C-alpha positions as semicolon CSV with decimal commas, in nm:
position;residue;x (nm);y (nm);z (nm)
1;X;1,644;-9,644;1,493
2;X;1,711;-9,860;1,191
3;X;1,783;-9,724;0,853
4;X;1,795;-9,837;0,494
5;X;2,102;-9,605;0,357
6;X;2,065;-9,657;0,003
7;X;1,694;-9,567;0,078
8;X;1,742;-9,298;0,340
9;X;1,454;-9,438;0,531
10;X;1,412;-9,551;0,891
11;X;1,271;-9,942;0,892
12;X;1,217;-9,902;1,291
13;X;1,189;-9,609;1,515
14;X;1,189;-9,738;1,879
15;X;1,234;-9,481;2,233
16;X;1,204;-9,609;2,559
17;X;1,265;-9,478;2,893
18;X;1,333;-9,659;3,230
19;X;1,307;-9,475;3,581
20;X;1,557;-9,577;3,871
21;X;1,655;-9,440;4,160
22;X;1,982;-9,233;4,238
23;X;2,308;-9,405;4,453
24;X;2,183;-9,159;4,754
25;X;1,804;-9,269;4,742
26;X;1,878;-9,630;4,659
27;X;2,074;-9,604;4,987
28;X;1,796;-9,495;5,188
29;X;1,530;-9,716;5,028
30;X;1,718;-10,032;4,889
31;X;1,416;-10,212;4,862
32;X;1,236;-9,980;4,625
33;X;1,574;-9,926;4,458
34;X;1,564;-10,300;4,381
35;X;1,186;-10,344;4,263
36;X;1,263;-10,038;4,051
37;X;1,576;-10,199;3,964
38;X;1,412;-10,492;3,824
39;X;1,159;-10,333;3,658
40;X;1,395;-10,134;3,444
41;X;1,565;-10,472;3,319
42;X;1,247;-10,595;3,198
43;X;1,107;-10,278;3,016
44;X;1,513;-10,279;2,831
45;X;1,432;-10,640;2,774
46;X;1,138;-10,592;2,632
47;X;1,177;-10,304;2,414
48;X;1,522;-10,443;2,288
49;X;1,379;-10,764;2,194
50;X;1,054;-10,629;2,021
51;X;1,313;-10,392;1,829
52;X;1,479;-10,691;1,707
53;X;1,163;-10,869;1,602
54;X;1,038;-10,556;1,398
55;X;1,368;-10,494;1,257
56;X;1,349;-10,835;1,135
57;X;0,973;-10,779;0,984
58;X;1,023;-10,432;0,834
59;X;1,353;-10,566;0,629
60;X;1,106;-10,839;0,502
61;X;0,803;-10,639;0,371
62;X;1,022;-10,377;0,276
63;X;1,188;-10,634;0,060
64;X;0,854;-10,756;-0,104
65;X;0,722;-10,353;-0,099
66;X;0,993;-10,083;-0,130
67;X;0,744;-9,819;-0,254
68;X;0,476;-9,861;0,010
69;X;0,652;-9,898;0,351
70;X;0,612;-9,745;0,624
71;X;0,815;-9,709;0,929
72;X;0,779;-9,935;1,251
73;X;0,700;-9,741;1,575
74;X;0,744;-9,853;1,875
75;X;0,755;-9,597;2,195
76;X;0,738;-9,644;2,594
77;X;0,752;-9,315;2,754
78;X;0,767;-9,418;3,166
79;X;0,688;-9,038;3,419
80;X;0,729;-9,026;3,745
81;X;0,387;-8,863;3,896
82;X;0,487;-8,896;4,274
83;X;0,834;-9,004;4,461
84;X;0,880;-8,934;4,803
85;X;0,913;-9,115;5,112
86;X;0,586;-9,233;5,094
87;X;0,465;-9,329;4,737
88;X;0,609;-9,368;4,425
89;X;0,389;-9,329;4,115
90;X;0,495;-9,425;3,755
91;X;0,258;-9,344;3,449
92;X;0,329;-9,555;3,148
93;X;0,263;-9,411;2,816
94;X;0,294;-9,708;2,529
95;X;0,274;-9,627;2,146
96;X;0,294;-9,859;1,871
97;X;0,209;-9,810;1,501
98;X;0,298;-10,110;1,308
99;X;0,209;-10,400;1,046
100;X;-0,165;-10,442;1,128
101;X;-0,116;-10,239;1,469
102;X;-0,200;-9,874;1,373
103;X;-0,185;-9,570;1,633
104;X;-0,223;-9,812;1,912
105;X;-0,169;-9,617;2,225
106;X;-0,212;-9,792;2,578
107;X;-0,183;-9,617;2,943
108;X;-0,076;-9,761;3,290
109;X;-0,014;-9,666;3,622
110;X;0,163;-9,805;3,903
111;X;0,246;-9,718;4,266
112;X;0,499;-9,827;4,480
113;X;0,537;-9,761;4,866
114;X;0,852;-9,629;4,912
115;X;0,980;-9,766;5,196
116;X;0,912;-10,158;5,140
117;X;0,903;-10,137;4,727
118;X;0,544;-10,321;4,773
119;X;0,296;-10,253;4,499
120;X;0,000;-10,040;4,595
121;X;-0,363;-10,170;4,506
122;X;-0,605;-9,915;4,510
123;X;-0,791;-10,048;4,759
124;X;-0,436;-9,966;4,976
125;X;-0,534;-9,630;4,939
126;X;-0,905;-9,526;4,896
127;X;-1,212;-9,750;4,984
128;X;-1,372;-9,865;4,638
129;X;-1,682;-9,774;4,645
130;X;-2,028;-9,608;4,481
131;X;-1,891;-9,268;4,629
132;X;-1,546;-9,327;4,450
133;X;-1,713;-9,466;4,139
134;X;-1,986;-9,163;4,105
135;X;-1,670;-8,944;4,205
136;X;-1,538;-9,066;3,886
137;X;-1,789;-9,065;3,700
138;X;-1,854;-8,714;3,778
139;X;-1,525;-8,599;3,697
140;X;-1,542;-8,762;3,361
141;X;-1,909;-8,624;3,283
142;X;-1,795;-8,259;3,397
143;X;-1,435;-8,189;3,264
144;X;-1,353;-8,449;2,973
145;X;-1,619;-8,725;2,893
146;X;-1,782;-8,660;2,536
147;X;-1,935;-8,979;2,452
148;X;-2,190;-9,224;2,580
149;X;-2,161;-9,438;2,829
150;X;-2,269;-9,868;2,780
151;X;-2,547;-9,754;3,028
152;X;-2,623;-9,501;3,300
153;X;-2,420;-9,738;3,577
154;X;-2,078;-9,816;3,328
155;X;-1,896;-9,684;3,581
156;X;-2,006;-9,790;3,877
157;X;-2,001;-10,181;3,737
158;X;-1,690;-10,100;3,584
159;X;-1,543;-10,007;3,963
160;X;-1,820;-10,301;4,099
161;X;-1,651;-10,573;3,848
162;X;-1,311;-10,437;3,854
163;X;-1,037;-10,672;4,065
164;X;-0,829;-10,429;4,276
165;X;-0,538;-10,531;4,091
166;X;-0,715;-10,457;3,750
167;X;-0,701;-10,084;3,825
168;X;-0,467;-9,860;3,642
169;X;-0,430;-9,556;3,840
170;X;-0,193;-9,323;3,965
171;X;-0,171;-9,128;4,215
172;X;0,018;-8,761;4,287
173;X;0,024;-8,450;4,505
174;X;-0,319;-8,361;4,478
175;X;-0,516;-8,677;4,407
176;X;-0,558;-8,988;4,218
177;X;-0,582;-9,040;3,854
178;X;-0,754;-9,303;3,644
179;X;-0,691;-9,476;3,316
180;X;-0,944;-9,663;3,086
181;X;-0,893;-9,851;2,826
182;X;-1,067;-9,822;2,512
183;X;-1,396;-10,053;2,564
184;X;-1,395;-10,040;2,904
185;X;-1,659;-9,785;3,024
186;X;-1,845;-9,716;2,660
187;X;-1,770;-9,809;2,266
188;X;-1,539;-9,476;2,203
């Protein structure tokens, strides 16, 4: 957080959380521990530098607009969905509400195996397919889809058209999850 005492108002507002592994699981799987390891570093990075930068633009337009400012948010919120010896699953939750950025909110998954720290595509672990794709699409139709689709086949061309690296998935001890971006599979 940043304040401005003599206003008693926060300029910035910016949580972030970083997952690593513990000294005895680091042991066992050092080269997870490292990719993990690095990954942290960059998120800190990241988040500390952006902090910075909106620390440095809130002071400014709260300097030319005292009256009608409003505090800079920033939040990445990092879950573990699976770790064990086999996979390890991290859902990325990033929140941002800022200058001409308003209630921007942007999901990600990634999956690591375990033992070699190698990021998982998700061809690695189901065949992409018409079965997965009206899988999907039947999940989405059935328990939380409320708008339209572009067209009756959005989702199969979305997993058609989709590189396997463009997927943002996770997976966990039951099954795999997807994430969409707004604009990817209809205008809502």
């Amino acid at each position: 957080y940043e304040w401005v005492d003599d206003l008693d108002k926060a300029l910035v507002k910016s949580e972030h959380s970083i997952i690593t592994l513990g000294h005895e699981d680091a042991k066992a799987f050092p080269e997870m521990a490292e990719v993990l390891s690095q990954i942290a570093t960059m998120q800190e990075n990241a988040m500390l530098d952006e902090f910075d930068n909106l620390v440095s633009t809130a002071r400014e337009e709260l300097a030319s607009n005292r009256d009608g400012f409003e505090t800079y948010v920033s939040t990445l919120d990092i879950q573990v969905r699976r770790a064990d010896q086999v996979v390890i699953s991290l859902f990325s939750d990033s929140y941002s509400d800022y200058g001409q950025i308003e209630n921007y909110r942007a999901l990600h998954g990634s999956n690591y195996d375990t033992q070699s720290g190698k990021e998982l595509m998700l061809n690695d672990v189901a065949t992409v397919n018409n079965d997965l794709a009206q899988a999907v699409e039947t999940e989405l139709t059935t328990s939380m889809w409320a708008g339209d689709f572009y067209s009756e086949t959005a989702v199969e061309d979305y997993f058609a058209n989709t590189p396997y690296d463009g997927f943002s998935w996770t997976i966990d001890y039951l099954g795999v999850t997807f994430y969409f971006a707004s604009g990817d599979l209809s205008d809502d």
